[in-house]
Coordinates of C-alpha atoms and ligand atoms in Angstrom, one line a residue:
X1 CA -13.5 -68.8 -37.5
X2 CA -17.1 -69.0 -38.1
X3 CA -17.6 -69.3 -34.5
X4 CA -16.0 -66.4 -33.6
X5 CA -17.1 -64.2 -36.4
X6 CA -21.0 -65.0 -34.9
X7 CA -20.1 -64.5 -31.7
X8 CA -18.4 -60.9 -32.6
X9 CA -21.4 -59.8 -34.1
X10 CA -23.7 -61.4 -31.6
X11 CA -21.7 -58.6 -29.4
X12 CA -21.7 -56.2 -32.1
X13 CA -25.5 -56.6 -31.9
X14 CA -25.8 -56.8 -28.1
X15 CA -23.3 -53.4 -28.0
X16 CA -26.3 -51.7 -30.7
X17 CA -28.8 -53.1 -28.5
X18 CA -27.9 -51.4 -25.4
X19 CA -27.0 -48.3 -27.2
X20 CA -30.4 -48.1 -28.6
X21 CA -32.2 -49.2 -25.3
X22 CA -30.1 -46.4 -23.5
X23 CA -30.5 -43.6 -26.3
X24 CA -34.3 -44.6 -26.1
X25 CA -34.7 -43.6 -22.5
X26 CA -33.2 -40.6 -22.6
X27 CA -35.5 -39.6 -25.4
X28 CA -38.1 -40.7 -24.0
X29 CA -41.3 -37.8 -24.1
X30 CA -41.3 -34.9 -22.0
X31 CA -45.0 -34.4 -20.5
X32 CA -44.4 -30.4 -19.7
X33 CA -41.4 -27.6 -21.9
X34 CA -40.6 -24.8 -20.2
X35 CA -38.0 -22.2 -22.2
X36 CA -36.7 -19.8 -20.2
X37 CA -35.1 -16.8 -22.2
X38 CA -32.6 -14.1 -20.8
X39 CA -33.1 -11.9 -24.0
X40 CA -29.4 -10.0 -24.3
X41 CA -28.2 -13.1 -21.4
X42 CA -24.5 -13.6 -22.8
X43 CA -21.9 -16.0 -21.2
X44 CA -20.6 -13.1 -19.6
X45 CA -24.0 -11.5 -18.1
X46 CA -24.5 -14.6 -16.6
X47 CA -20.7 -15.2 -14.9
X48 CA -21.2 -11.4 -13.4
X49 CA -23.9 -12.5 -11.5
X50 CA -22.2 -15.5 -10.3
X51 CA -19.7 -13.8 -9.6
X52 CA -21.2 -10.6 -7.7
X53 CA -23.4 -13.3 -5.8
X54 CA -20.6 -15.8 -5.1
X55 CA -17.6 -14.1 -5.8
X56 CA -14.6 -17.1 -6.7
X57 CA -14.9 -19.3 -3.5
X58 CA -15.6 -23.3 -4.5
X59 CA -18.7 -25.1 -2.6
X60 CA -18.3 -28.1 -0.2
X61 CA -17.6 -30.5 -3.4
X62 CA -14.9 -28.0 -5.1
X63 CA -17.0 -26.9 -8.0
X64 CA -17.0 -23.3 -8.4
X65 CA -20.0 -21.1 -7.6
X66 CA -23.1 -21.8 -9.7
X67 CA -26.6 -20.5 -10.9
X68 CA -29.5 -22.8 -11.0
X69 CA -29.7 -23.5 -14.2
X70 CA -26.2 -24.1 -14.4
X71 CA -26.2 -27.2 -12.6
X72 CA -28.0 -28.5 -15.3
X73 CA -26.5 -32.0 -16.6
X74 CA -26.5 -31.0 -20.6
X75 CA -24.8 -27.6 -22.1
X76 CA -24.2 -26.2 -25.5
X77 CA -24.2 -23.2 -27.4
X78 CA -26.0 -21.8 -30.7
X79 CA -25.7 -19.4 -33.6
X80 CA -28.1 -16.9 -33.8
X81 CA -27.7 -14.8 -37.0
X82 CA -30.9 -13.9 -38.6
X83 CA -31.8 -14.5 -42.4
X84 CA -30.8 -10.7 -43.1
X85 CA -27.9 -9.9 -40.5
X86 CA -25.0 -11.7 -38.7
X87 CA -26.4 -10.1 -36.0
X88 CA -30.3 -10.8 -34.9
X89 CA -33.1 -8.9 -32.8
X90 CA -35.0 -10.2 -30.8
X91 CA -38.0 -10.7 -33.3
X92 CA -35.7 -12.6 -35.8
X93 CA -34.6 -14.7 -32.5
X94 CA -37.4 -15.1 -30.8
X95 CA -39.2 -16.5 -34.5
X96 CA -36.3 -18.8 -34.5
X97 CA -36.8 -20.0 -31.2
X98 CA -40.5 -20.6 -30.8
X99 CA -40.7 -21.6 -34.6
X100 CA -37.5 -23.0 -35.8
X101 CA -37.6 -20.8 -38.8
X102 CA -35.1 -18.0 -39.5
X103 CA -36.4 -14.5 -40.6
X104 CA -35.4 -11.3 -41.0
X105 CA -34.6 -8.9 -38.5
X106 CA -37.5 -6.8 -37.3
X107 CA -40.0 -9.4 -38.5
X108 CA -41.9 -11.6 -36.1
X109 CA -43.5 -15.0 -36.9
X110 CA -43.3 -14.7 -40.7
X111 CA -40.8 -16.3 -42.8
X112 CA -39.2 -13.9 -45.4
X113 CA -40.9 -16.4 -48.2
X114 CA -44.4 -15.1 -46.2
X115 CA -45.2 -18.6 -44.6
X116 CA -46.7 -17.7 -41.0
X117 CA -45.2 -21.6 -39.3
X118 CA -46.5 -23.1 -36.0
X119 CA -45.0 -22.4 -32.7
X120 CA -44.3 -24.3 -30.2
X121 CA -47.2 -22.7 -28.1
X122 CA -49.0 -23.8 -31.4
X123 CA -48.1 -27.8 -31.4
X124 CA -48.1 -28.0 -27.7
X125 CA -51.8 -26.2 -27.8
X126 CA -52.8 -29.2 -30.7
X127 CA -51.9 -31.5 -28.7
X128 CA -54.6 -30.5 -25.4
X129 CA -51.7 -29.1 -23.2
X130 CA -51.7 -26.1 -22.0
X131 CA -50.1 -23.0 -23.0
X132 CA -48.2 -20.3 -20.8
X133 CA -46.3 -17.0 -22.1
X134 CA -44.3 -14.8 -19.5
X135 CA -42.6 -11.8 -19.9
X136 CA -40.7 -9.1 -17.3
X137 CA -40.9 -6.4 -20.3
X138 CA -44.3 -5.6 -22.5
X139 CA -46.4 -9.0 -23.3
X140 CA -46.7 -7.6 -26.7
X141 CA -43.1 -7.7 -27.3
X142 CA -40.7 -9.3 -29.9
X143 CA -39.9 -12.4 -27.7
X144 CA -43.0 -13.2 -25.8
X145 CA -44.8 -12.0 -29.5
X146 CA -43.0 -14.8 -31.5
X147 CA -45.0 -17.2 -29.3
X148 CA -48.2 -16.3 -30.4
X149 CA -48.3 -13.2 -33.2
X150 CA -47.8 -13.4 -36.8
X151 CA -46.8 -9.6 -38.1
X152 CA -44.3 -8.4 -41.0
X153 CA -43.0 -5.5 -38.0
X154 CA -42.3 -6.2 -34.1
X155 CA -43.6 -2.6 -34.0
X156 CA -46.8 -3.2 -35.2
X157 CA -47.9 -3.7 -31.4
X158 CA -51.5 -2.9 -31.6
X159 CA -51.8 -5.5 -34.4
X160 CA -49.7 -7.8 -32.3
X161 CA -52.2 -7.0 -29.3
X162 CA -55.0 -7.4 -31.4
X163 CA -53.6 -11.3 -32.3
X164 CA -54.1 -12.1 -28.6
X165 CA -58.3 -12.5 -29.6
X166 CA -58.1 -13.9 -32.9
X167 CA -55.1 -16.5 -32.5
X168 CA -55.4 -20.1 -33.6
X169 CA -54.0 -21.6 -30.9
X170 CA -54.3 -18.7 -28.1
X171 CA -52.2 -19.3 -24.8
X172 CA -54.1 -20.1 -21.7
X173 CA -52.2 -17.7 -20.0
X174 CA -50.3 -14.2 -21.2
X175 CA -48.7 -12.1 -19.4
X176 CA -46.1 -9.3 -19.2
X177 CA -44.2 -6.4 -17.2
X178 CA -46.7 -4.2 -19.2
X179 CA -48.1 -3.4 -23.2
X180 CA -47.1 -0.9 -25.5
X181 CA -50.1 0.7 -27.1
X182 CA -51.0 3.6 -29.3
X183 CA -54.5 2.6 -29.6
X184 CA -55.5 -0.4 -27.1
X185 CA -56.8 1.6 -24.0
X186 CA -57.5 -0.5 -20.7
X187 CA -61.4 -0.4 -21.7
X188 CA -60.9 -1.8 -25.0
X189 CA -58.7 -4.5 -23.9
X190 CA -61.5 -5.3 -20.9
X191 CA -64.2 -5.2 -23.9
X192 CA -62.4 -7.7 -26.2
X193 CA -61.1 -10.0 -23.6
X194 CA -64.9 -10.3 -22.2
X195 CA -66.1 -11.2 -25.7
X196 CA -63.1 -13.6 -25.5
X197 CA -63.6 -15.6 -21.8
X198 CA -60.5 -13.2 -21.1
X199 CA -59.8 -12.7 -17.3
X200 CA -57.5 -9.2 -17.3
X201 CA -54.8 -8.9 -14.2
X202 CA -53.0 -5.7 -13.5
X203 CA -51.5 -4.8 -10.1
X204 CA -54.9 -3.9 -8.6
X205 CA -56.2 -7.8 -8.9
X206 CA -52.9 -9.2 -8.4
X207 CA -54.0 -11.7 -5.8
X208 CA -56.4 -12.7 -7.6
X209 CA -54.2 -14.6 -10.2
X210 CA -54.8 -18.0 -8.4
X211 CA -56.6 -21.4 -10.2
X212 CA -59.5 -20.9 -8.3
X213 CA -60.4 -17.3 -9.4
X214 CA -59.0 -17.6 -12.8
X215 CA -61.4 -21.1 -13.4
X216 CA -61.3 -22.0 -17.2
X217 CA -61.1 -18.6 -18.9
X218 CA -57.9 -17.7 -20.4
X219 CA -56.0 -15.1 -18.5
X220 CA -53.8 -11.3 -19.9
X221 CA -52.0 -9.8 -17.5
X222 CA -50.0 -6.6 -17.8
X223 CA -48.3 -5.5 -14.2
X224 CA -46.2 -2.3 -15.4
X225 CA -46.9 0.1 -12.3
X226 CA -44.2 3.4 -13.2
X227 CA -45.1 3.2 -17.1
X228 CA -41.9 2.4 -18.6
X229 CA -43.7 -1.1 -19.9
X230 CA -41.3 -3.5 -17.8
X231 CA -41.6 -4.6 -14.5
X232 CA -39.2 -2.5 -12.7
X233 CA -35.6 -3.6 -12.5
X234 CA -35.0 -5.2 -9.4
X235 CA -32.1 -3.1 -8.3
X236 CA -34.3 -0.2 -8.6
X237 CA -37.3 -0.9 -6.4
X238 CA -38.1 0.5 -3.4
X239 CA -40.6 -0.4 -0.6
X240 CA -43.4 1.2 -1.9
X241 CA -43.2 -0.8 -5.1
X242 CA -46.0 -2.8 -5.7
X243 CA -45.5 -4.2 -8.7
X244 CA -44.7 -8.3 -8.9
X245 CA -41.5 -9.4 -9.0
X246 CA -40.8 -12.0 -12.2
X247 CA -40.5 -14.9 -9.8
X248 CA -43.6 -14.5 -8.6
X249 CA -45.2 -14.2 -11.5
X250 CA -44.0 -17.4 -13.0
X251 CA -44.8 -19.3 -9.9
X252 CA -48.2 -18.3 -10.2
X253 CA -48.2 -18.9 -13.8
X254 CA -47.3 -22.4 -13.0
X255 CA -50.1 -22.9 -10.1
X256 CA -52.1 -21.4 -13.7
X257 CA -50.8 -24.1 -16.1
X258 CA -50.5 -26.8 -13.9
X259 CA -54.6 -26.7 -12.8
X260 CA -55.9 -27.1 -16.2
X261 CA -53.3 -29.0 -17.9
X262 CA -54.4 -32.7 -16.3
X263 CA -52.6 -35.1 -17.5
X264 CA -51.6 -33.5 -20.9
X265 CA -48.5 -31.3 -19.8
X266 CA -47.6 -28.0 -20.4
X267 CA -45.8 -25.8 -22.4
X268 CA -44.5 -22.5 -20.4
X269 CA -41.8 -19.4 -22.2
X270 CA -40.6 -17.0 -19.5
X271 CA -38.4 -14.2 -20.8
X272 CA -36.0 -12.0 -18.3
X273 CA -36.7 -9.6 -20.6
X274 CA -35.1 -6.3 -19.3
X275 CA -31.3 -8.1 -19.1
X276 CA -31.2 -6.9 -22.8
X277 CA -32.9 -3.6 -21.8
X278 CA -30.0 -2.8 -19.0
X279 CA -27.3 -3.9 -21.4
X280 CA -28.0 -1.9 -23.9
X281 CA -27.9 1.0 -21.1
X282 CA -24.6 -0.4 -20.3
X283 CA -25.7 -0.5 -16.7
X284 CA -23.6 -3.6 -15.4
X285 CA -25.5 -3.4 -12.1
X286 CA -29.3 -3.4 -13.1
X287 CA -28.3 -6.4 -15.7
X288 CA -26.9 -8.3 -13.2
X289 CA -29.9 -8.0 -10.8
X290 CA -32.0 -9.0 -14.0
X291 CA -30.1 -11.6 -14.5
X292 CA -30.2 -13.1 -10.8
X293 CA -33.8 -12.5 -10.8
X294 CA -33.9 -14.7 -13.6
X295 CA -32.0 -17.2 -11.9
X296 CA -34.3 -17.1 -9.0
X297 CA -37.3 -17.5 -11.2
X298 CA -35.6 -20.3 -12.3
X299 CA -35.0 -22.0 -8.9
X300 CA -38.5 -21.5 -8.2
X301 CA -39.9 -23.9 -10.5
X302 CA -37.6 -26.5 -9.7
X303 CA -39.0 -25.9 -6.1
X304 CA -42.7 -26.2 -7.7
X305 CA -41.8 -28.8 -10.3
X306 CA -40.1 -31.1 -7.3
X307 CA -43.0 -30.4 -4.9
X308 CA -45.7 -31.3 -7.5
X309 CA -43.9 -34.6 -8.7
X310 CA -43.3 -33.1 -12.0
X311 CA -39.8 -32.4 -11.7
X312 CA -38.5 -35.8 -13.9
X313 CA -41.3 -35.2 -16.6
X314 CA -40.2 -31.6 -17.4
X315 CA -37.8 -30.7 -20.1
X316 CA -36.5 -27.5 -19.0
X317 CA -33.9 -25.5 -21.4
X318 CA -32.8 -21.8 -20.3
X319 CA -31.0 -19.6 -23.3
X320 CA -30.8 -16.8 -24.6
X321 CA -31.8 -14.8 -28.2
X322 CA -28.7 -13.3 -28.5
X323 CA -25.7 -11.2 -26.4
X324 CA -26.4 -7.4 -25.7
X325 CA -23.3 -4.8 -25.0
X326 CA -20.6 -7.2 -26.0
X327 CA -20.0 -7.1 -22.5
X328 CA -16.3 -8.6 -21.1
X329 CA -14.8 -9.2 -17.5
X330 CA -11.8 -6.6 -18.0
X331 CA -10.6 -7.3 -14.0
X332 CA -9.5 -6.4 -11.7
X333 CA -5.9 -7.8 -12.9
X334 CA -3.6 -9.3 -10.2
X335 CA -6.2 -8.4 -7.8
X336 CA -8.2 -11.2 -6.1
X337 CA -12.3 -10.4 -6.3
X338 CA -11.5 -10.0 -1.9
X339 CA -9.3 -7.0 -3.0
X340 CA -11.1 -5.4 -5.7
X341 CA -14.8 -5.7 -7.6
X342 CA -15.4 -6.8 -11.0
X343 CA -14.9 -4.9 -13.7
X344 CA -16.8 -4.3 -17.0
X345 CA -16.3 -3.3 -20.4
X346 CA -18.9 -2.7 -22.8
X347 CA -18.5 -2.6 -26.4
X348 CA -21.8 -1.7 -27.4
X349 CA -24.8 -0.8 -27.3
X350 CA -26.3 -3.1 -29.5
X351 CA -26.7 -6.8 -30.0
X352 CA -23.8 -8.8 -31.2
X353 CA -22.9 -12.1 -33.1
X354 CA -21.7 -14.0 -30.2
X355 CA -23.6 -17.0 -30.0
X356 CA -25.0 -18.3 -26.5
X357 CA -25.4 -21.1 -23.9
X358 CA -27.8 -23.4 -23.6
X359 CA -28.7 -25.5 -20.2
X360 CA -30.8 -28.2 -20.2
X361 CA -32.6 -31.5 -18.3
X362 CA -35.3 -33.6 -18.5
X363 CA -36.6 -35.4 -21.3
X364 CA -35.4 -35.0 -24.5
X365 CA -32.5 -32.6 -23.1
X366 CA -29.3 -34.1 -24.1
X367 CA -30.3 -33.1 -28.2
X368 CA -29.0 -29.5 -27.1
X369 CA -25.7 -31.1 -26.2
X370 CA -23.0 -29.2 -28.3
X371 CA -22.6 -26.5 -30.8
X372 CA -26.4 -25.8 -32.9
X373 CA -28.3 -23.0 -34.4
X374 CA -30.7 -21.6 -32.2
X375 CA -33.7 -22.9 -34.7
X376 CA -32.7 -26.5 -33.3
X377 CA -34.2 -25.4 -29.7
X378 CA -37.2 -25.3 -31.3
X379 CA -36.4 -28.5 -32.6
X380 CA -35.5 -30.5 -29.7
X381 CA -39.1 -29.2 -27.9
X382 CA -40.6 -30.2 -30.3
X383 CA -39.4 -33.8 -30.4
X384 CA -39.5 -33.8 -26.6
X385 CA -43.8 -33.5 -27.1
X386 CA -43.9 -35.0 -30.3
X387 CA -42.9 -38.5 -29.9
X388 CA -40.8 -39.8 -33.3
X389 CA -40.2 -43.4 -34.3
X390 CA -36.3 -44.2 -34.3
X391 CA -33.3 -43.3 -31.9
X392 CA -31.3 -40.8 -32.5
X393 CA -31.8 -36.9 -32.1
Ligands
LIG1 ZN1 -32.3 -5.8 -27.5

């Protein structure tokens, strides 16, 4: 007997062994986060697009038709009420994304207790890496705010602007579809950002976003062209627009980050911004082109990450803040998508409660496995950077 009982947990300890080797590896530190958010992106905004793109047909392998990002190996889905309402904004969100704390709606970066925590942009900046925040809508919104701005109202956007020169931890790169300002004219911003090593990019010096014009000084871009502080939905361009499309931006972005990061990594947000925008419109058709812009930006840095070797160091995790519209695939019913188109039903125009997907890879990706609150995104980047003693998520 006593044989046997050693032997069992000489197995018992070989079984923990391997678990722990195995859990080890997969948490093992990610040198560069990127979190791409499709504010408003619900499970349905994104299956519309597949769907328009693809329509139902299966690939070579029989899977159905997918999005980038949703061939990623690790899925779940969070909660996303704020601390004040079942159903968030996208300062609330965005707070709970880059910070891991919950706030009220309509507050950005500050706890309702009045703490002011550390972003992700913040911990990744302590650490030497550098720090990139991308936005198709104003860079001075709620989502690409919560990244860097501390301010008791998302509206406050000339205080939120002004956070871009006095910031702790500022981002090595900023940059958005435009800026809402009552007060910040293009002179005072040029004046600040000189005082500050600031490069400014608008559509006139476009081309000049590029490592070797940029050198070391810190970077704002705004790109907005037709003054309605987004870059222009994709479905609604024309030739003569000039204004950058969002994959372009975030693949220069990444030329950007990945110049000056050396060996430290990098930490990158990208929002598809105007997905929410369209969906509270109840346009079907503009949120869908957002949301395969999105997609594309998406497959783009795969491209760049795979091309640069940097592809297996990268945690990459692609959410959302929330669902906009309450939007639902109502048909067509008994119709194949060959005989008929999709069609949609919006039930508001507002936010709802719904919570969202979550894709993931790379290092530290499989802690977003399952059902969490949205505060735990923040929590899983963080670990990804942070190395922590133990197994375990
Ligand atoms: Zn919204």
């Amino acid at each position: 007997m006593k044989v046997i009982k050693s032997v069992s947990l000489l197995a018992v300890g070989f079984a923990a062994a391997a678990f722990c080797s195995t859990a080890q590896a997969q948490n093992k530190q990610a040198k560069n986060v990127i979190l791409f958010i499709g504010d408003g992106m619900g499970h349905a905004q994104v299956e519309a697009a597949v769907f328009q793109k693809y329509g139902t047909k299966r690939d070579d392998q029989g899977n159905p038709p997918k999005l980038s990002f949703e061939k990623f190996p690790f899925l779940g889905y969070t909660t996303n009420f704020s601390s004040d309402s079942f159903v968030t904004d996208s300062s609330a969100a965005g707070t709970a994304l880059a910070s891991g704390q919950k706030t009220n709606n309509g507050v950005l970066g500050v706890t309702p207790d009045g703490r002011k925590p550390d972003t992700i942009a913040d911990i990744a900046k302590a650490q030497g890496q550098a720090v990139g925040i991308l936005s198709s809508v104003g860079f001075n919104h709620a989502t690409p705010g919560a990244f860097f701005a501390h301010s008791d109202s998302r509206n406050d956007y000339d205080e939120i602007t002004s956070q871009v020169f006095t910031a702790d931890n500022p981002a090595d790169v900023l940059i958005g579809g435009g800026i809402y300002s009552k007060t910040w004219t293009d002179d005072l911003l040029e004046a600040e950002a000189a005082k500050n090593d600031i490069k400014i990019f608008t559509i006139d010096n476009l081309n000049d976003l590029t490592p070797d014009k940029v050198g070391k000084s810190r970077v704002l871009g705004y790109f907005d062209e037709t003054n309605n502080k987004q870059l222009d939905y994709i479905t609604s361009r024309t030739a003569a627009s000039r204004e950058p499309r969002l994959v372009e931006l975030t693949t220069r972005t990444l030329d950007l980050l990945m110049a000056r990061a050396d060996d430290k990594g990098f930490f990158l947000m990208v929002e598809g911004g105007s997905i929410d925008w369209a969906c509270h419109a109840n346009m079907a058709g503009p949120a869908i082109g957002e949301v395969l812009e999105f997609d594309a930006a998406i497959a783009a840095t795969l491209e760049v990450l795979k091309q640069r070797n940097e592809l297996e160091n990268t945690m990459i995790v692609v959410t959302a803040d929330h669902e906009t519209g309450g939007l639902t695939l109502v048909g067509p019913y008994k119709k194949t998508l060959e005989q008929a188109p999709v069609q949609y039903n919006f039930s508001s125009t507002n936010h709802t409660g719904i919570p969202v997907m979550v894709w993931a890879q790379g290092p530290g990706a499989q802690t977003l496995n399952g059902k969490n609150d949205q505060t735990h995104v923040f929590e899983a980047m963080k670990a990804a950077i942070t190395p922590q003693a133990g197994m375990g998520r």
